[in-house]
Amino acid sequence: MNTTTKVILGITVAAAAGAAIGMLLAPEKGTDLQKKIKDGAKDWLSQFSGLIVMGKELASEFKSKAQNEVDELESEFSDYRNT
């Protein structure tokens, strides 16, 4: 896990924890609080799912770029050996 991913994940977890604490400390009826927690959990899950998709896309992009570099180096090495 790279630094950017750790930072994004940390911010997301901190935001979710802050929202949960804020909801628990707010003076409301139990049913309203339950609805807010449920909605907050859905929002957090949606954001987390988005981060997972973004991470997969970044990993795929990195893999593709790395493979291109490896292919290029192999080609250059092959050309060098044949001279």
Coordinates of N, CA and C in Angstrom, one line a residue:
M1 N 0.9 -1.2 0.0 CA 0.0 0.0 0.0 C 0.9 1.2 0.0
N2 N 0.7 2.1 -1.0 CA 1.6 3.3 -1.1 C 1.1 4.4 -0.1
T3 N 1.9 5.5 -0.1 CA 1.6 6.5 0.9 C 0.3 7.2 0.6
T4 N 0.0 7.5 -0.7 CA -1.2 8.1 -1.1 C -2.5 7.3 -0.7
T5 N -2.4 6.0 -0.9 CA -3.5 5.2 -0.5 C -3.7 5.2 1.0
K6 N -2.6 5.2 1.7 CA -2.7 5.2 3.2 C -3.3 6.5 3.7
V7 N -2.9 7.6 3.1 CA -3.5 8.9 3.5 C -5.0 9.0 3.2
I8 N -5.4 8.6 2.0 CA -6.8 8.6 1.6 C -7.6 7.7 2.5
L9 N -7.1 6.5 2.8 CA -7.8 5.6 3.7 C -7.9 6.2 5.1
G10 N -6.8 6.8 5.6 CA -6.8 7.4 6.9 C -7.8 8.5 7.0
I11 N -7.9 9.4 6.0 CA -8.8 10.5 6.0 C -10.3 9.9 6.0
T12 N -10.5 8.9 5.2 CA -11.9 8.3 5.1 C -12.3 7.7 6.4
V13 N -11.4 7.0 7.1 CA -11.7 6.4 8.3 C -11.9 7.4 9.4
A14 N -11.1 8.5 9.4 CA -11.2 9.5 10.4 C -12.5 10.3 10.2
A15 N -12.9 10.5 9.0 CA -14.2 11.2 8.7 C -15.4 10.4 9.1
A16 N -15.3 9.1 8.9 CA -16.4 8.2 9.3 C -16.5 8.1 10.8
A17 N -15.3 8.1 11.5 CA -15.3 8.0 12.9 C -15.9 9.3 13.5
G18 N -15.5 10.4 12.9 CA -16.0 11.7 13.4 C -17.5 11.9 13.2
A19 N -17.9 11.4 12.1 CA -19.4 11.5 11.8 C -20.1 10.6 12.8
A20 N -19.6 9.4 13.1 CA -20.3 8.5 14.0 C -20.3 9.1 15.4
I21 N -19.2 9.7 15.9 CA -19.2 10.3 17.2 C -20.1 11.5 17.3
G22 N -20.1 12.3 16.2 CA -21.1 13.4 16.2 C -22.5 13.0 16.3
M23 N -22.8 11.9 15.6 CA -24.2 11.4 15.6 C -24.6 10.9 17.0
L24 N -23.6 10.2 17.6 CA -23.9 9.6 18.9 C -24.0 10.6 20.0
L25 N -23.4 11.7 19.9 CA -23.4 12.8 20.9 C -24.5 13.8 20.7
A26 N -25.2 13.7 19.5 CA -26.2 14.7 19.2 C -27.5 14.3 20.0
P27 N -28.2 15.3 20.5 CA -29.4 15.0 21.3 C -30.6 14.8 20.3
E28 N -30.9 13.5 20.1 CA -32.0 13.2 19.1 C -32.7 12.0 19.7
K29 N -33.9 11.7 19.0 CA -34.6 10.5 19.4 C -33.8 9.3 18.8
G30 N -34.1 8.2 19.4 CA -33.4 7.0 19.0 C -33.6 6.6 17.6
T31 N -34.8 6.7 17.1 CA -35.1 6.3 15.7 C -34.4 7.2 14.7
D32 N -34.4 8.5 15.0 CA -33.7 9.5 14.2 C -32.2 9.2 14.1
L33 N -31.7 8.9 15.3 CA -30.2 8.5 15.4 C -29.9 7.3 14.6
Q34 N -30.8 6.3 14.7 CA -30.6 5.0 14.0 C -30.6 5.3 12.5
K35 N -31.5 6.1 12.0 CA -31.6 6.4 10.6 C -30.3 7.1 10.1
K36 N -29.9 8.1 10.9 CA -28.7 8.8 10.6 C -27.5 7.9 10.5
I37 N -27.3 7.0 11.5 CA -26.2 6.1 11.5 C -26.3 5.1 10.2
K38 N -27.5 4.7 9.9 CA -27.7 3.8 8.8 C -27.3 4.5 7.5
D39 N -27.8 5.8 7.3 CA -27.5 6.6 6.2 C -26.0 6.9 6.1
G40 N -25.4 7.2 7.2 CA -24.0 7.5 7.3 C -23.1 6.2 6.9
A41 N -23.6 5.1 7.3 CA -22.9 3.8 7.0 C -23.0 3.6 5.5
K42 N -24.1 3.8 4.9 CA -24.3 3.7 3.5 C -23.4 4.6 2.7
D43 N -23.3 5.9 3.1 CA -22.5 6.9 2.5 C -21.0 6.4 2.6
W44 N -20.6 6.0 3.8 CA -19.2 5.6 4.0 C -18.9 4.4 3.1
L45 N -19.8 3.4 3.1 CA -19.5 2.3 2.2 C -19.4 2.6 0.8
S46 N -20.2 3.6 0.3 CA -20.1 4.0 -1.0 C -18.8 4.7 -1.3
Q47 N -18.3 5.6 -0.4 CA -17.0 6.2 -0.6 C -15.9 5.2 -0.5
F48 N -16.0 4.2 0.4 CA -14.9 3.2 0.5 C -14.9 2.4 -0.8
S49 N -16.1 2.0 -1.3 CA -16.1 1.3 -2.6 C -15.5 2.0 -3.7
G50 N -15.7 3.3 -3.7 CA -15.1 4.2 -4.7 C -13.6 4.2 -4.6
L51 N -13.1 4.2 -3.4 CA -11.6 4.2 -3.1 C -11.1 2.8 -3.6
I52 N -11.8 1.8 -3.4 CA -11.3 0.4 -3.8 C -11.2 0.4 -5.3
V53 N -12.3 0.9 -6.0 CA -12.3 1.0 -7.5 C -11.1 1.8 -8.0
M54 N -10.9 3.0 -7.3 CA -9.8 3.8 -7.7 C -8.4 3.1 -7.5
G55 N -8.3 2.4 -6.4 CA -7.1 1.7 -6.2 C -6.8 0.6 -7.2
K56 N -7.9 -0.1 -7.6 CA -7.7 -1.2 -8.6 C -7.3 -0.5 -9.9
E57 N -7.9 0.6 -10.3 CA -7.6 1.3 -11.5 C -6.1 1.7 -11.5
L58 N -5.7 2.3 -10.4 CA -4.3 2.7 -10.3 C -3.3 1.5 -10.4
A59 N -3.7 0.4 -9.7 CA -2.8 -0.8 -9.8 C -2.7 -1.3 -11.2
S60 N -3.9 -1.3 -11.9 CA -3.9 -1.8 -13.3 C -3.0 -0.9 -14.2
E61 N -3.2 0.4 -14.0 CA -2.4 1.4 -14.8 C -0.9 1.2 -14.5
F62 N -0.5 1.0 -13.2 CA 0.9 0.8 -12.9 C 1.4 -0.5 -13.5
K63 N 0.6 -1.5 -13.4 CA 1.0 -2.8 -14.0 C 1.3 -2.7 -15.5
S64 N 0.4 -2.0 -16.2 CA 0.5 -1.8 -17.6 C 1.8 -1.0 -17.9
K65 N 2.0 0.1 -17.2 CA 3.2 0.9 -17.4 C 4.5 0.1 -17.1
A66 N 4.4 -0.6 -16.1 CA 5.6 -1.4 -15.7 C 5.9 -2.5 -16.8
Q67 N 4.8 -3.1 -17.3 CA 5.0 -4.1 -18.3 C 5.6 -3.5 -19.6
N68 N 5.1 -2.3 -19.9 CA 5.6 -1.6 -21.1 C 7.1 -1.3 -20.9
E69 N 7.5 -0.9 -19.7 CA 8.9 -0.7 -19.5 C 9.8 -1.9 -19.6
V70 N 9.3 -3.0 -19.0 CA 10.0 -4.3 -19.1 C 10.1 -4.7 -20.5
D71 N 9.1 -4.6 -21.3 CA 9.1 -5.0 -22.7 C 10.1 -4.2 -23.4
E72 N 10.2 -2.9 -23.2 CA 11.1 -2.0 -23.8 C 12.6 -2.4 -23.4
L73 N 12.8 -2.6 -22.2 CA 14.1 -3.0 -21.7 C 14.6 -4.3 -22.3
E74 N 13.6 -5.3 -22.4 CA 14.0 -6.6 -23.0 C 14.3 -6.4 -24.5
S75 N 13.6 -5.5 -25.2 CA 13.9 -5.3 -26.6 C 15.3 -4.6 -26.7
E76 N 15.6 -3.6 -25.9 CA 16.8 -3.0 -26.0 C 18.0 -3.9 -25.6
F77 N 17.8 -4.8 -24.6 CA 18.8 -5.7 -24.3 C 19.0 -6.7 -25.4
S78 N 17.9 -7.2 -26.0 CA 18.1 -8.1 -27.1 C 18.8 -7.5 -28.3
D79 N 18.5 -6.2 -28.6 CA 19.2 -5.5 -29.6 C 20.7 -5.3 -29.3
Y80 N 21.0 -5.1 -28.0 CA 22.4 -4.9 -27.6 C 23.1 -6.2 -27.7
R81 N 22.5 -7.3 -27.4 CA 23.2 -8.6 -27.5 C 23.4 -9.0 -28.9
N82 N 22.6 -8.6 -29.8 CA 22.7 -9.0 -31.2 C 23.7 -8.1 -32.0
T83 N 24.2 -7.1 -31.4 CA 25.2 -6.3 -32.1 C 26.6 -6.7 -31.8

